[in-house]
Amino acid sequence: MVHIFIVLTLLIKGFCSFEDLEMDKQVEQEANRYSDVLLLDYYESYNLVARKVFGFFRYVNQSCPNVKCVLKGDSDTVINLTGMEKLCEIMPDNNLTITGYYGWDKPLRDLQSKWYTPYFVYPIKTWPSLVSGFSYLLSGYGIVPRLMNTLETKTSFFTSENFRRLWEDILFTGIVRDLSEIPLVHNTGFHWGNKPDYWWHEGKRIILALETRTDCTESCSTEYAWNLVQANRRENNFSTFSSYECHLQTLREVPDFRNSIGSSLVRSQARNL
Ligand SMILES: *[C@@H]1O[C@H](CO)[C@@H](O)[C@H](O)[C@H]1NC(C)=O
Ligand SMILES: *[C@@H]1O[C@H](CO)[C@@H](O)[C@H](O)[C@H]1NC(C)=O
Ligand SMILES: *[C@@H]1O[C@H](CO)[C@@H](O)[C@H](O)[C@H]1NC(C)=O
Ligand SMILES: *[C@@H]1O[C@H](CO)[C@@H](O)[C@H](O)[C@H]1NC(C)=O
């Protein structure tokens, strides 16, 4: 069976803070009802997305390290689950790979930019090859434990707040992947931007992931994406769970999880305040 996990990166202002208790309540209700939300204990901010994605990988590392495929998708990206299942099936079982759409190659050094990276965080001129974070597929049994091991032994993630502020795709699909000697596969079906692109497979054009943009007039509009979601529902018969083997648990069911989610991260943040 193919195991796919999706992480939704919710960039909601006030999420899990006193600012929006109603939202917190709804998320908790969803989590308790469907066990499909992993609640992580940290501050929601654009600079801390790598920490969130780490929390997700750490969960996989602890609770289901032996899955073949792990998919990361942003909440503004529509995923063709049937297509992802198909892609996962044809990926090798034991050769580890990260598949996605090639992203930026150079750190931005413009102080005004939202994506500014200081030299003291990353002094090299180019990033290792990486794929865009809207969605990417990790495949091969044991890939997440391998990445977590590299993160722990070969990077300063656990000791450097600056390092943890690198964007998650640069960190996980670029730096950590490269240090783990895991190859990257470019697949145009994971498109992002204004025009969707396709994965050509067995003579068919397949959209694997689509970044939705409300200002988009072509086939990346919200409406188009919604149709894609509905088609996915039909194809996947969503009323039943596809994977009982790695059922997500809520914080309530895992009382230790709140403490175990990188206590060093919490400490280091306190130091910087
Ligand atoms: C990943 O799991 C292994 C085996 O349980 C454990 O030794 C390691 O500390 C875990 N890594 C992280 C970052 O949680
Ligand atoms: C999604 O993937 C399935 C399975 O490969 C494919 O049949 C379908 O056409 C894809 N949908 C889109 C919109 O590309
Ligand atoms: C797995 O990797 C090895 C070494 O790089 C290569 O020789 C082999 O062909 C790969 N297997 C598959 C199924 O891709
Ligand atoms: C689709 O889901 C319904 C309701 O859960 C179930 O009765 C039916 O057998 C499913 N069909 C397939 C093809 O899995």
mmCIF file of C-alpha atoms and ligand atoms in Angstrom:
data_model
loop_
_atom_site.group_PDB
_atom_site.id
_atom_site.type_symbol
_atom_site.label_atom_id
_atom_site.label_comp_id
_atom_site.label_asym_id
_atom_site.label_seq_id
_atom_site.Cartn_x
_atom_site.Cartn_y
_atom_site.Cartn_z
ATOM 1 C CA MET A 1 0.000 0.000 0.000
ATOM 2 C CA VAL A 2 1.107 3.501 -0.734
ATOM 3 C CA HIS A 3 1.377 5.793 2.259
ATOM 4 C CA ILE A 4 1.054 9.464 1.666
ATOM 5 C CA PHE A 5 1.051 12.202 4.242
ATOM 6 C CA ILE A 6 0.243 15.785 3.567
ATOM 7 C CA VAL A 7 1.367 18.610 5.738
ATOM 8 C CA LEU A 8 -0.729 21.693 5.506
ATOM 9 C CA THR A 9 1.252 24.741 6.283
ATOM 10 C CA LEU A 10 -1.341 27.007 7.758
ATOM 11 C CA LEU A 11 -0.137 30.553 7.793
ATOM 12 C CA ILE A 12 -3.013 31.933 9.770
ATOM 13 C CA LYS A 13 -2.487 35.033 11.801
ATOM 14 C CA GLY A 14 -3.167 34.339 15.435
ATOM 15 C CA PHE A 15 -3.340 30.591 15.017
ATOM 16 C CA CYS A 16 -2.741 28.901 18.376
ATOM 17 C CA SER A 17 -2.503 32.197 20.171
ATOM 18 C CA PHE A 18 -4.954 34.142 22.287
ATOM 19 C CA GLU A 19 -5.857 36.200 19.250
ATOM 20 C CA ASP A 20 -8.124 33.675 17.649
ATOM 21 C CA LEU A 21 -9.564 31.196 20.087
ATOM 22 C CA GLU A 22 -12.451 30.399 17.769
ATOM 23 C CA MET A 23 -10.039 29.228 15.088
ATOM 24 C CA ASP A 24 -8.094 27.193 17.633
ATOM 25 C CA LYS A 25 -11.306 25.536 18.733
ATOM 26 C CA GLN A 26 -12.290 24.630 15.189
ATOM 27 C CA VAL A 27 -8.883 23.148 14.458
ATOM 28 C CA GLU A 28 -9.027 21.119 17.638
ATOM 29 C CA GLN A 29 -12.510 19.859 16.819
ATOM 30 C CA GLU A 30 -11.354 18.821 13.366
ATOM 31 C CA ALA A 31 -8.331 17.094 14.920
ATOM 32 C CA ASN A 32 -10.425 15.224 17.444
ATOM 33 C CA ARG A 33 -13.049 14.185 14.953
ATOM 34 C CA TYR A 34 -10.912 13.014 12.052
ATOM 35 C CA SER A 35 -7.463 12.570 13.603
ATOM 36 C CA ASP A 36 -6.008 14.208 10.548
ATOM 37 C CA VAL A 37 -4.354 17.254 12.065
ATOM 38 C CA LEU A 38 -1.012 17.289 13.785
ATOM 39 C CA LEU A 39 -0.997 20.085 16.306
ATOM 40 C CA LEU A 40 2.442 21.519 16.956
ATOM 41 C CA ASP A 41 3.416 23.807 19.761
ATOM 42 C CA TYR A 42 5.283 26.823 18.408
ATOM 43 C CA TYR A 43 4.636 30.359 17.193
ATOM 44 C CA GLU A 44 3.171 30.667 13.734
ATOM 45 C CA SER A 45 5.318 32.952 11.607
ATOM 46 C CA TYR A 46 6.703 33.142 8.113
ATOM 47 C CA ASN A 47 10.184 32.733 9.534
ATOM 48 C CA LEU A 48 9.361 29.555 11.408
ATOM 49 C CA VAL A 49 7.965 27.376 8.646
ATOM 50 C CA ALA A 50 11.072 25.159 8.673
ATOM 51 C CA ARG A 51 10.317 24.437 12.302
ATOM 52 C CA LYS A 52 6.770 23.412 11.437
ATOM 53 C CA VAL A 53 7.870 21.118 8.637
ATOM 54 C CA PHE A 54 10.464 19.677 10.989
ATOM 55 C CA GLY A 55 7.666 18.951 13.499
ATOM 56 C CA PHE A 56 5.874 17.004 10.794
ATOM 57 C CA PHE A 57 8.966 15.033 9.740
ATOM 58 C CA ARG A 58 9.781 14.377 13.348
ATOM 59 C CA TYR A 59 6.307 12.927 13.806
ATOM 60 C CA VAL A 60 6.794 10.665 10.775
ATOM 61 C CA ASN A 61 10.266 9.703 12.058
ATOM 62 C CA GLN A 62 8.810 8.675 15.402
ATOM 63 C CA SER A 63 5.462 7.217 14.462
ATOM 64 C CA CYS A 64 5.776 5.769 10.989
ATOM 65 C CA PRO A 65 9.420 5.732 9.858
ATOM 66 C CA ASN A 66 8.872 2.905 7.367
ATOM 67 C CA VAL A 67 6.529 4.446 4.853
ATOM 68 C CA LYS A 68 7.444 4.592 1.196
ATOM 69 C CA CYS A 69 6.192 8.061 0.330
ATOM 70 C CA VAL A 70 5.744 11.246 2.279
ATOM 71 C CA LEU A 71 4.174 14.191 0.555
ATOM 72 C CA LYS A 72 4.518 17.741 1.746
ATOM 73 C CA GLY A 73 1.966 20.200 0.423
ATOM 74 C CA ASP A 74 1.113 23.786 1.317
ATOM 75 C CA SER A 75 -2.432 24.783 2.198
ATOM 76 C CA ASP A 76 -2.697 26.933 -0.939
ATOM 77 C CA THR A 77 -1.755 24.004 -3.151
ATOM 78 C CA VAL A 78 -4.253 21.556 -4.570
ATOM 79 C CA ILE A 79 -2.930 18.040 -4.725
ATOM 80 C CA ASN A 80 -3.992 15.359 -7.172
ATOM 81 C CA LEU A 81 -3.878 12.459 -4.736
ATOM 82 C CA THR A 82 -4.565 9.797 -7.346
ATOM 83 C CA GLY A 83 -1.700 11.168 -9.392
ATOM 84 C CA MET A 84 0.588 11.220 -6.343
ATOM 85 C CA GLU A 85 -0.316 7.598 -5.572
ATOM 86 C CA LYS A 86 0.588 6.714 -9.141
ATOM 87 C CA LEU A 87 3.897 8.564 -8.918
ATOM 88 C CA CYS A 88 4.669 6.909 -5.575
ATOM 89 C CA GLU A 89 4.002 3.457 -7.048
ATOM 90 C CA ILE A 90 6.551 3.904 -9.814
ATOM 91 C CA MET A 91 9.278 5.352 -7.600
ATOM 92 C CA PRO A 92 11.896 2.811 -6.474
ATOM 93 C CA ASP A 93 11.249 1.263 -3.049
ATOM 94 C CA ASN A 94 14.794 1.430 -1.783
ATOM 95 C CA ASN A 95 16.485 4.269 -3.663
ATOM 96 C CA LEU A 96 15.725 7.440 -1.822
ATOM 97 C CA THR A 97 14.549 10.399 -3.909
ATOM 98 C CA ILE A 98 12.909 13.785 -3.592
ATOM 99 C CA THR A 99 10.626 14.753 -6.467
ATOM 100 C CA GLY A 100 9.259 18.189 -7.192
ATOM 101 C CA TYR A 101 9.610 21.275 -9.370
ATOM 102 C CA TYR A 102 13.013 22.961 -9.414
ATOM 103 C CA GLY A 103 13.099 26.139 -7.378
ATOM 104 C CA TRP A 104 15.478 29.076 -6.955
ATOM 105 C CA ASP A 105 19.187 28.586 -7.227
ATOM 106 C CA LYS A 106 20.630 31.601 -5.394
ATOM 107 C CA PRO A 107 20.131 33.182 -1.972
ATOM 108 C CA LEU A 108 18.622 36.660 -2.205
ATOM 109 C CA ARG A 109 20.916 39.274 -0.677
ATOM 110 C CA ASP A 110 18.559 42.217 -0.943
ATOM 111 C CA LEU A 111 17.827 43.483 2.579
ATOM 112 C CA GLN A 112 14.316 44.572 1.612
ATOM 113 C CA SER A 113 13.297 41.173 0.312
ATOM 114 C CA LYS A 114 10.961 38.879 2.191
ATOM 115 C CA TRP A 115 13.348 36.112 1.152
ATOM 116 C CA TYR A 116 16.562 37.823 2.257
ATOM 117 C CA THR A 117 19.280 35.476 3.507
ATOM 118 C CA PRO A 118 22.222 37.069 5.355
ATOM 119 C CA TYR A 119 25.756 35.916 4.490
ATOM 120 C CA PHE A 120 26.324 34.860 8.071
ATOM 121 C CA VAL A 121 23.511 32.334 7.744
ATOM 122 C CA TYR A 122 24.551 31.017 4.346
ATOM 123 C CA PRO A 123 27.777 32.355 2.848
ATOM 124 C CA ILE A 124 27.815 30.283 -0.366
ATOM 125 C CA LYS A 125 26.733 31.831 -3.673
ATOM 126 C CA THR A 126 24.238 29.178 -4.734
ATOM 127 C CA TRP A 127 21.915 26.770 -2.973
ATOM 128 C CA PRO A 128 22.287 23.059 -3.554
ATOM 129 C CA SER A 129 19.624 21.975 -6.119
ATOM 130 C CA LEU A 130 16.226 22.184 -4.539
ATOM 131 C CA VAL A 131 12.529 21.996 -5.369
ATOM 132 C CA SER A 132 9.832 24.501 -4.608
ATOM 133 C CA GLY A 133 8.050 24.021 -1.307
ATOM 134 C CA PHE A 134 4.475 24.191 -2.605
ATOM 135 C CA SER A 135 4.622 20.426 -2.715
ATOM 136 C CA TYR A 136 7.212 17.699 -2.984
ATOM 137 C CA LEU A 137 7.322 13.956 -2.609
ATOM 138 C CA LEU A 138 9.883 12.137 -0.514
ATOM 139 C CA SER A 139 10.140 8.511 -1.576
ATOM 140 C CA GLY A 140 11.985 5.329 -0.700
ATOM 141 C CA TYR A 141 11.636 3.415 2.587
ATOM 142 C CA GLY A 142 13.530 5.129 5.375
ATOM 143 C CA ILE A 143 13.894 8.516 3.724
ATOM 144 C CA VAL A 144 12.596 10.540 6.657
ATOM 145 C CA PRO A 145 14.866 8.861 9.268
ATOM 146 C CA ARG A 146 17.807 9.473 6.912
ATOM 147 C CA LEU A 147 16.948 13.167 6.571
ATOM 148 C CA MET A 148 16.411 13.531 10.326
ATOM 149 C CA ASN A 149 19.743 11.868 11.020
ATOM 150 C CA THR A 150 21.509 14.264 8.653
ATOM 151 C CA LEU A 151 19.705 17.219 10.190
ATOM 152 C CA GLU A 152 20.932 16.165 13.617
ATOM 153 C CA THR A 153 24.492 15.187 12.779
ATOM 154 C CA LYS A 154 25.492 17.445 9.894
ATOM 155 C CA THR A 155 23.667 20.753 10.335
ATOM 156 C CA SER A 156 23.275 23.384 13.047
ATOM 157 C CA PHE A 157 19.466 23.149 13.033
ATOM 158 C CA PHE A 158 19.239 22.269 16.716
ATOM 159 C CA THR A 159 21.652 24.931 17.867
ATOM 160 C CA SER A 160 21.150 27.882 15.546
ATOM 161 C CA GLU A 161 18.018 29.981 15.411
ATOM 162 C CA ASN A 162 19.354 31.665 12.273
ATOM 163 C CA PHE A 163 19.793 28.363 10.534
ATOM 164 C CA ARG A 164 16.242 27.340 11.429
ATOM 165 C CA ARG A 165 14.986 30.454 9.665
ATOM 166 C CA LEU A 166 16.064 29.190 6.291
ATOM 167 C CA TRP A 167 13.040 28.389 4.138
ATOM 168 C CA GLU A 168 11.881 24.843 4.563
ATOM 169 C CA ASP A 169 12.296 23.843 0.928
ATOM 170 C CA ILE A 170 15.854 25.211 0.854
ATOM 171 C CA LEU A 171 16.607 23.412 4.079
ATOM 172 C CA PHE A 172 14.995 20.019 3.483
ATOM 173 C CA THR A 173 15.003 19.580 -0.306
ATOM 174 C CA GLY A 174 18.271 21.488 -0.774
ATOM 175 C CA ILE A 175 20.781 21.448 2.077
ATOM 176 C CA VAL A 176 19.723 18.385 4.089
ATOM 177 C CA ARG A 177 18.922 16.359 0.992
ATOM 178 C CA ASP A 178 22.298 17.211 -0.521
ATOM 179 C CA LEU A 179 24.170 16.284 2.679
ATOM 180 C CA SER A 180 22.199 13.007 2.748
ATOM 181 C CA GLU A 181 23.309 12.276 -0.837
ATOM 182 C CA ILE A 182 19.721 11.845 -1.938
ATOM 183 C CA PRO A 183 19.086 12.750 -5.586
ATOM 184 C CA LEU A 184 16.485 15.260 -6.668
ATOM 185 C CA VAL A 185 14.041 14.534 -9.492
ATOM 186 C CA HIS A 186 12.468 17.374 -11.438
ATOM 187 C CA ASN A 187 8.828 16.701 -12.355
ATOM 188 C CA THR A 188 6.863 19.389 -14.180
ATOM 189 C CA GLY A 189 3.593 17.997 -12.826
ATOM 190 C CA PHE A 190 4.392 19.776 -9.540
ATOM 191 C CA HIS A 191 4.005 23.150 -11.115
ATOM 192 C CA TRP A 192 3.783 26.472 -9.295
ATOM 193 C CA GLY A 193 3.145 29.904 -10.679
ATOM 194 C CA ASN A 194 0.558 31.126 -13.140
ATOM 195 C CA LYS A 195 0.265 28.266 -15.580
ATOM 196 C CA PRO A 196 -0.126 24.635 -14.643
ATOM 197 C CA ASP A 197 2.240 22.164 -16.193
ATOM 198 C CA TYR A 198 1.978 18.432 -16.532
ATOM 199 C CA TRP A 199 3.599 15.143 -15.781
ATOM 200 C CA TRP A 200 3.431 13.060 -18.930
ATOM 201 C CA HIS A 201 2.817 9.495 -17.891
ATOM 202 C CA GLU A 202 1.582 6.603 -20.036
ATOM 203 C CA GLY A 203 0.464 9.073 -22.675
ATOM 204 C CA LYS A 204 -1.593 11.135 -20.217
ATOM 205 C CA ARG A 205 -1.127 14.692 -19.025
ATOM 206 C CA ILE A 206 -1.333 14.717 -15.262
ATOM 207 C CA ILE A 207 -1.389 17.686 -12.936
ATOM 208 C CA LEU A 208 0.157 16.525 -9.674
ATOM 209 C CA ALA A 209 0.011 19.750 -7.697
ATOM 210 C CA LEU A 210 -1.333 23.177 -8.428
ATOM 211 C CA GLU A 211 -0.575 26.338 -6.571
ATOM 212 C CA THR A 212 -3.816 28.285 -6.425
ATOM 213 C CA ARG A 213 -3.825 31.982 -7.100
ATOM 214 C CA THR A 214 -6.929 34.078 -6.796
ATOM 215 C CA ASP A 215 -5.600 36.601 -9.307
ATOM 216 C CA CYS A 216 -5.071 33.899 -11.866
ATOM 217 C CA THR A 217 -7.323 33.892 -14.897
ATOM 218 C CA GLU A 218 -6.194 30.675 -16.494
ATOM 219 C CA SER A 219 -6.290 27.136 -15.277
ATOM 220 C CA CYS A 220 -4.721 27.891 -11.931
ATOM 221 C CA SER A 221 -7.763 29.746 -10.658
ATOM 222 C CA THR A 222 -9.414 28.809 -7.399
ATOM 223 C CA GLU A 223 -12.392 27.534 -9.377
ATOM 224 C CA TYR A 224 -10.239 25.262 -11.493
ATOM 225 C CA ALA A 225 -8.514 23.984 -8.368
ATOM 226 C CA TRP A 226 -11.865 23.305 -6.735
ATOM 227 C CA ASN A 227 -12.921 21.173 -9.679
ATOM 228 C CA LEU A 228 -9.678 19.288 -9.307
ATOM 229 C CA VAL A 229 -10.447 18.692 -5.630
ATOM 230 C CA GLN A 230 -13.895 17.356 -6.480
ATOM 231 C CA ALA A 231 -12.474 15.063 -9.133
ATOM 232 C CA ASN A 232 -9.986 13.821 -6.540
ATOM 233 C CA ARG A 233 -12.789 13.110 -4.111
ATOM 234 C CA ARG A 234 -14.631 11.028 -6.643
ATOM 235 C CA GLU A 235 -11.547 9.135 -7.771
ATOM 236 C CA ASN A 236 -10.395 8.473 -4.243
ATOM 237 C CA ASN A 237 -13.752 7.697 -2.643
ATOM 238 C CA PHE A 238 -12.785 9.835 0.299
ATOM 239 C CA SER A 239 -15.358 8.555 2.760
ATOM 240 C CA THR A 240 -12.999 5.823 3.914
ATOM 241 C CA PHE A 241 -9.498 6.129 5.332
ATOM 242 C CA SER A 242 -6.805 4.864 3.038
ATOM 243 C CA SER A 243 -4.257 4.290 5.760
ATOM 244 C CA TYR A 244 -4.881 2.969 9.241
ATOM 245 C CA GLU A 245 -1.242 2.092 9.725
ATOM 246 C CA CYS A 246 -0.199 5.581 10.532
ATOM 247 C CA HIS A 247 -3.162 7.292 11.995
ATOM 248 C CA LEU A 248 -2.443 10.833 13.104
ATOM 249 C CA GLN A 249 -2.999 11.555 16.750
ATOM 250 C CA THR A 250 -3.912 14.769 18.402
ATOM 251 C CA LEU A 251 -1.958 16.366 21.180
ATOM 252 C CA ARG A 252 -4.521 15.095 23.678
ATOM 253 C CA GLU A 253 -3.858 11.513 22.690
ATOM 254 C CA VAL A 254 -0.123 12.027 22.844
ATOM 255 C CA PRO A 255 0.468 14.002 26.026
ATOM 256 C CA ASP A 256 4.247 13.746 25.668
ATOM 257 C CA PHE A 257 4.288 15.202 22.219
ATOM 258 C CA ARG A 258 4.000 18.785 23.317
ATOM 259 C CA ASN A 259 7.131 18.364 25.381
ATOM 260 C CA SER A 260 8.996 16.302 22.876
ATOM 261 C CA ILE A 261 8.511 18.641 19.943
ATOM 262 C CA GLY A 262 11.943 20.084 20.088
ATOM 263 C CA SER A 263 12.189 21.419 23.597
ATOM 264 C CA SER A 264 15.573 22.768 22.520
ATOM 265 C CA LEU A 265 13.754 24.867 19.952
ATOM 266 C CA VAL A 266 11.558 26.440 22.573
ATOM 267 C CA ARG A 267 14.553 27.159 24.793
ATOM 268 C CA SER A 268 16.509 28.739 22.035
ATOM 269 C CA GLN A 269 13.633 30.973 21.116
ATOM 270 C CA ALA A 270 13.373 32.123 24.717
ATOM 271 C CA ARG A 271 17.053 33.027 24.639
ATOM 272 C CA ASN A 272 16.471 35.313 21.712
ATOM 273 C CA LEU A 273 13.597 37.218 23.227
HETATM 274 C C1 LIG B 1 14.350 9.687 14.564
HETATM 275 O O1 LIG B 1 14.118 8.389 15.059
HETATM 276 C C2 LIG B 1 15.267 7.754 15.579
HETATM 277 C C3 LIG B 1 14.892 6.316 15.912
HETATM 278 O O2 LIG B 1 13.819 6.290 16.790
HETATM 279 C C4 LIG B 1 15.762 8.525 16.786
HETATM 280 O O3 LIG B 1 16.944 7.927 17.290
HETATM 281 C C5 LIG B 1 16.064 9.963 16.363
HETATM 282 O O4 LIG B 1 16.435 10.725 17.494
HETATM 283 C C6 LIG B 1 14.843 10.572 15.715
HETATM 284 N N1 LIG B 1 15.200 11.890 15.199
HETATM 285 C C7 LIG B 1 14.493 12.997 15.489
HETATM 286 C C8 LIG B 1 15.011 14.281 14.940
HETATM 287 O O5 LIG B 1 13.478 12.989 16.163
HETATM 288 C C1 LIG B 2 -4.856 13.181 -11.495
HETATM 289 O O1 LIG B 2 -4.180 11.946 -11.559
HETATM 290 C C2 LIG B 2 -4.947 10.918 -12.132
HETATM 291 C C3 LIG B 2 -4.178 9.601 -11.974
HETATM 292 O O2 LIG B 2 -2.960 9.587 -12.571
HETATM 293 C C4 LIG B 2 -5.233 11.267 -13.569
HETATM 294 O O3 LIG B 2 -6.032 10.240 -14.147
HETATM 295 C C5 LIG B 2 -5.969 12.589 -13.619
HETATM 296 O O4 LIG B 2 -6.140 12.992 -14.952
HETATM 297 C C6 LIG B 2 -5.157 13.655 -12.892
HETATM 298 N N1 LIG B 2 -5.921 14.891 -12.867
HETATM 299 C C7 LIG B 2 -5.474 16.017 -13.481
HETATM 300 C C8 LIG B 2 -6.378 17.201 -13.392
HETATM 301 O O5 LIG B 2 -4.409 16.069 -14.066
HETATM 302 C C1 LIG B 3 19.175 2.569 -7.360
HETATM 303 O O1 LIG B 3 20.437 3.217 -7.252
HETATM 304 C C2 LIG B 3 21.521 2.446 -7.751
HETATM 305 C C3 LIG B 3 22.816 3.164 -7.399
HETATM 306 O O2 LIG B 3 22.739 4.533 -7.709
HETATM 307 C C4 LIG B 3 21.326 2.254 -9.260
HETATM 308 O O3 LIG B 3 22.377 1.478 -9.768
HETATM 309 C C5 LIG B 3 19.990 1.536 -9.487
HETATM 310 O O4 LIG B 3 19.733 1.440 -10.850
HETATM 311 C C6 LIG B 3 18.842 2.294 -8.818
HETATM 312 N N1 LIG B 3 17.631 1.516 -8.922
HETATM 313 C C7 LIG B 3 16.479 2.010 -9.371
HETATM 314 C C8 LIG B 3 15.306 1.085 -9.347
HETATM 315 O O5 LIG B 3 16.367 3.177 -9.740
HETATM 316 C C1 LIG B 4 -16.712 4.014 -1.555
HETATM 317 O O1 LIG B 4 -17.141 4.393 -0.262
HETATM 318 C C2 LIG B 4 -18.378 3.849 0.156
HETATM 319 C C3 LIG B 4 -18.799 4.470 1.499
HETATM 320 O O2 LIG B 4 -17.734 4.411 2.432
HETATM 321 C C4 LIG B 4 -18.242 2.316 0.233
HETATM 322 O O3 LIG B 4 -19.483 1.754 0.600
HETATM 323 C C5 LIG B 4 -17.804 1.799 -1.142
HETATM 324 O O4 LIG B 4 -17.588 0.405 -1.077
HETATM 325 C C6 LIG B 4 -16.545 2.503 -1.623
HETATM 326 N N1 LIG B 4 -16.234 2.092 -2.989
HETATM 327 C C7 LIG B 4 -15.003 1.740 -3.376
HETATM 328 C C8 LIG B 4 -14.852 1.402 -4.819
HETATM 329 O O5 LIG B 4 -14.047 1.706 -2.620
#
